[in-house]
Short mmCIF file of C-alpha atoms in Angstrom, two decimals:
data_model
loop_
_atom_site.label_atom_id
_atom_site.label_comp_id
_atom_site.label_asym_id
_atom_site.label_seq_id
_atom_site.Cartn_x
_atom_site.Cartn_y
_atom_site.Cartn_z
CA MET A 1 113.50 95.54 71.21
CA ASN A 2 116.23 97.04 73.79
CA GLY A 3 119.73 96.46 74.01
CA ALA A 4 119.44 94.31 76.97
CA GLU A 5 117.74 91.60 74.89
CA ASP A 6 120.70 91.46 72.61
CA VAL A 7 122.76 90.33 75.16
CA VAL A 8 123.59 86.56 76.27
CA GLU A 9 125.06 86.43 79.77
CA ILE A 10 127.37 83.35 79.90
CA ARG A 11 128.25 81.87 83.27
CA ARG A 12 131.03 79.24 83.28
CA PHE A 13 131.62 76.74 86.43
CA ARG A 14 133.17 73.70 87.19
CA LEU A 15 131.50 70.70 88.79
CA ASP A 16 134.28 69.13 90.57
CA LEU A 17 133.63 70.85 94.08
CA PRO A 18 134.85 69.28 97.30
CA PRO A 19 132.24 67.24 99.31
CA PRO A 20 131.21 69.86 101.90
CA GLU A 21 130.41 72.53 99.46
CA VAL A 22 128.29 70.03 97.45
CA GLU A 23 126.40 68.77 100.43
CA SER A 24 125.69 72.73 101.19
CA LEU A 25 124.32 73.32 97.48
CA ALA A 26 122.26 70.34 97.62
CA GLY A 27 120.10 72.30 100.58
CA LEU A 28 118.91 74.69 97.14
CA LEU A 29 117.16 71.87 95.08
CA ASP A 30 113.85 71.76 95.17
CA VAL A 31 111.49 68.55 95.67
CA ARG A 32 111.60 67.82 91.92
CA GLU A 33 115.31 68.04 91.54
CA ARG A 34 115.80 66.01 94.49
CA ALA A 35 113.62 63.27 93.25
CA ARG A 36 115.50 63.32 89.79
CA LEU A 37 118.98 63.20 92.20
CA GLU A 38 118.07 60.16 93.81
CA THR A 39 117.55 58.09 90.36
CA LEU A 40 121.07 58.72 89.46
CA ARG A 41 123.21 55.65 90.56
CA SER A 42 126.54 56.90 90.35
CA ALA A 43 127.98 59.62 93.04
CA GLU A 44 129.99 61.54 90.45
CA HIS A 45 126.57 62.12 88.52
CA ARG A 46 124.88 62.82 91.22
CA ARG A 47 127.39 65.35 92.44
CA ARG A 48 127.51 66.89 88.87
CA PHE A 49 123.74 67.35 88.97
CA THR A 50 123.61 69.12 92.10
CA VAL A 51 126.19 71.47 91.45
CA ALA A 52 125.02 72.16 87.85
CA HIS A 53 121.31 72.84 89.24
CA ALA A 54 122.08 74.82 92.53
CA ARG A 55 124.47 76.81 90.51
CA THR A 56 122.03 77.66 87.89
CA ARG A 57 119.71 78.76 90.99
CA GLN A 58 122.04 80.74 92.48
CA ALA A 59 122.52 82.68 88.97
CA LEU A 60 119.16 82.84 87.99
CA GLY A 61 118.28 84.26 91.58
CA GLU A 62 120.74 86.69 91.48
CA ARG A 63 119.34 88.00 88.18
CA LEU A 64 115.65 88.05 89.82
CA GLY A 65 116.71 89.43 93.02
CA LEU A 66 115.50 86.21 94.73
CA PRO A 67 117.11 83.90 97.03
CA ALA A 68 118.08 80.60 95.18
CA VAL A 69 115.55 78.22 96.71
CA ARG A 70 112.53 80.43 95.62
CA VAL A 71 113.27 80.28 92.20
CA ARG A 72 110.30 77.91 90.48
CA PHE A 73 110.35 75.89 87.21
CA ARG A 74 107.88 74.95 84.54
CA PHE A 75 108.71 72.35 81.96
CA GLY A 76 107.89 71.89 78.46
CA PRO A 77 106.94 68.84 76.48
CA HIS A 78 110.27 67.85 76.30
CA GLY A 79 111.60 68.75 79.52
CA LYS A 80 112.83 72.28 78.57
CA PRO A 81 112.76 74.40 82.04
CA GLY A 82 111.63 77.99 82.08
CA LEU A 83 110.54 80.09 85.04
CA ASP A 84 107.41 80.11 86.67
CA GLY A 85 104.98 82.44 88.44
CA ASP A 86 106.18 85.89 88.90
CA ALA A 87 109.71 85.37 87.43
CA GLU A 88 108.50 84.17 84.12
CA ALA A 89 106.80 87.44 83.62
CA ARG A 90 109.92 89.22 83.77
CA GLY A 91 111.10 87.51 80.44
CA LEU A 92 114.10 86.08 81.59
CA ARG A 93 115.42 82.76 79.55
CA PHE A 94 118.11 80.27 80.43
CA SER A 95 119.61 77.25 79.20
CA LEU A 96 121.84 74.76 81.21
CA THR A 97 124.38 72.54 79.74
CA HIS A 98 127.24 70.37 81.05
CA SER A 99 129.82 68.08 79.88
CA GLY A 100 132.07 66.54 81.96
CA GLU A 101 133.12 68.84 85.03
CA VAL A 102 132.60 72.10 82.92
CA ALA A 103 129.14 73.59 83.07
CA VAL A 104 127.33 76.78 81.31
CA VAL A 105 124.29 78.93 82.15
CA ALA A 106 123.21 80.97 79.28
CA LEU A 107 120.63 83.90 80.39
CA SER A 108 118.63 86.13 78.03
CA ARG A 109 115.78 88.71 78.22
CA GLY A 110 112.78 88.30 75.88
CA ARG A 111 114.26 85.68 73.49
CA GLU A 112 114.41 81.95 73.79
CA VAL A 113 117.99 81.02 74.35
CA GLY A 114 120.02 77.49 73.95
CA VAL A 115 123.35 76.64 75.02
CA ASP A 116 125.90 73.25 74.67
CA VAL A 117 129.09 72.39 75.49
CA GLU A 118 130.69 69.07 74.43
CA HIS A 119 133.95 67.42 75.80
CA LEU A 120 136.48 66.54 72.96
CA ASP A 121 136.10 62.61 73.38
CA PRO A 122 138.82 61.23 71.28
CA SER A 123 137.24 57.98 71.25
CA ARG A 124 134.65 59.18 68.75
CA ASP A 125 134.53 58.87 65.23
CA PRO A 126 133.53 62.24 63.83
CA VAL A 127 133.67 61.50 60.29
CA ARG A 128 131.22 58.53 60.42
CA PHE A 129 129.07 60.62 62.96
CA ALA A 130 128.77 63.37 60.34
CA ALA A 131 128.16 60.97 57.67
CA ARG A 132 125.18 59.26 59.33
CA TRP A 133 123.44 62.88 60.62
CA PHE A 134 124.82 66.14 59.25
CA PRO A 135 123.92 67.49 55.56
CA PRO A 136 125.75 66.33 52.68
CA ASP A 137 127.93 69.54 52.57
CA GLU A 138 128.54 69.38 56.54
CA SER A 139 129.81 65.76 56.62
CA ALA A 140 132.02 66.57 53.32
CA TRP A 141 133.83 69.29 55.39
CA VAL A 142 134.18 67.53 58.36
CA ALA A 143 135.58 64.32 56.25
CA GLY A 144 137.77 66.68 53.94
CA ALA A 145 139.33 68.31 57.21
CA ALA A 146 143.26 67.76 58.70
CA ALA A 147 142.89 64.65 60.93
CA PRO A 148 143.50 66.77 64.21
CA ASP A 149 140.55 69.25 63.39
CA ARG A 150 137.86 66.65 62.46
CA LEU A 151 136.57 65.96 65.76
CA PRO A 152 136.63 69.80 67.15
CA GLY A 153 134.75 70.70 63.69
CA CYS A 154 132.29 68.12 64.12
CA LEU A 155 131.54 68.68 67.72
CA ARG A 156 131.54 72.88 66.61
CA LEU A 157 128.59 72.08 64.30
CA TRP A 158 126.90 69.35 66.59
CA THR A 159 126.90 72.23 69.55
CA ARG A 160 125.30 74.35 66.92
CA LYS A 161 122.46 72.38 66.32
CA GLU A 162 122.05 71.16 69.68
CA ALA A 163 121.89 74.82 71.23
CA CYS A 164 119.05 75.58 68.22
CA VAL A 165 117.14 72.38 69.47
CA LYS A 166 117.54 73.62 73.44
CA ALA A 167 116.58 77.23 72.85
CA THR A 168 113.09 75.66 70.82
CA GLY A 169 112.64 72.84 73.63
CA GLY A 170 112.74 69.98 71.07
CA ARG A 171 114.71 66.75 70.69
CA LEU A 172 118.54 66.65 69.50
CA VAL A 173 117.22 64.02 66.87
CA GLN A 174 115.34 67.04 65.06
CA GLY A 175 118.07 69.07 64.84
CA LEU A 176 120.71 67.07 63.39
CA ALA A 177 120.12 67.87 59.91
CA LEU A 178 119.77 71.45 60.67
CA PRO A 179 122.26 73.35 58.31
CA VAL A 180 124.30 75.37 60.50
CA GLY A 181 127.36 76.12 58.23
CA THR A 182 131.24 75.61 58.50
CA ALA A 183 132.35 79.16 58.86
CA PRO A 184 133.63 80.47 62.03
CA ARG A 185 130.98 83.59 62.59
CA PRO A 186 127.54 84.02 63.87
CA ARG A 187 124.94 82.95 61.48
CA THR A 188 120.88 82.88 61.11
CA VAL A 189 119.81 79.35 60.87
CA GLU A 190 116.29 78.46 59.59
CA GLY A 191 114.52 75.37 60.80
CA PRO A 192 112.68 73.33 58.39
CA PRO A 193 109.04 73.16 57.93
CA GLY A 194 107.10 72.40 61.08
CA PHE A 195 110.34 73.22 63.39
CA PRO A 196 110.56 76.28 64.81
CA GLY A 197 113.30 79.04 63.97
CA PRO A 198 115.08 81.25 62.74
CA TRP A 199 117.84 81.22 65.40
CA THR A 200 121.23 83.37 65.54
CA VAL A 201 124.13 81.09 66.41
CA MET A 202 127.35 82.04 67.89
CA ASP A 203 130.46 79.69 69.00
CA LEU A 204 131.16 79.57 72.41
CA PRO A 205 134.82 79.69 73.32
CA ALA A 206 135.34 76.79 75.50
CA GLY A 207 138.76 76.08 75.98
CA PRO A 208 141.04 73.32 74.18
CA ALA A 209 139.24 70.16 75.65
CA HIS A 210 135.52 71.38 74.58
CA ALA A 211 133.56 72.90 71.97
CA GLY A 212 130.27 74.94 72.69
CA ALA A 213 127.86 77.37 70.94
CA VAL A 214 124.84 79.68 71.77
CA ALA A 215 121.49 80.00 69.85
CA LEU A 216 119.20 83.09 70.16
CA GLU A 217 115.83 83.05 69.04
CA GLY A 218 115.24 85.17 66.11
CA PRO A 219 117.59 86.64 63.50
CA LEU A 220 118.99 89.70 65.13
CA PRO A 221 122.48 89.52 66.28
CA PHE A 222 123.31 89.33 69.80
CA ARG A 223 126.65 89.44 71.98
CA LEU A 224 128.35 87.34 74.37
CA LEU A 225 129.10 88.50 78.45
CA GLU A 226 131.16 86.55 80.45
CA ARG A 227 130.17 86.86 84.47
CA SER A 228 131.39 84.63 87.19
CA ILE A 229 128.67 83.05 89.46
CA GLY A 230 128.19 84.33 93.17
#
């Protein structure tokens, strides 16, 4: 394994762009993406979808040396996108997440990658959620945290789990019971029987209003490299 495979490149961007810029980005979407766009009733959701997917195309095109409109995708059983055609053979892997007006694309070489970001919504009940979905030790950790730390802590664990699931291409409900640990350090997460793994998981610095995590296939460590888009 070469050094490039131990780096996950992070592209972070905003989705609240002015209408002329959104309209310009819409021209980068392919037929499938435009069909999906037509199913979204809310103008806000259409804007976020357009910017997220167009910016992802730009990031991938930059890495592949291709125009964004020539980036082609294939899709797994549960909808996980991957690169198709000649681009797939180059070993580039990616994952997109967005929450509110923040989006993140993670890029890696040779190892499947998953990224998740969640907005810290104060209407959520972290203790109840953790008690229902998390392993007992993680649920107890959330419940025992100081009140201001419960929601960030719960979402930190949640994003670790979802990042693993996204790296695998499964469904979130399959991964909520994954034992991702409570310590603020990278760790290896083993999947249960019948569920792929392991993954190396690292928290993603996401600012005061979000929690985030990145998971990379396999037990070997990696580092994050942040770059701007375009």
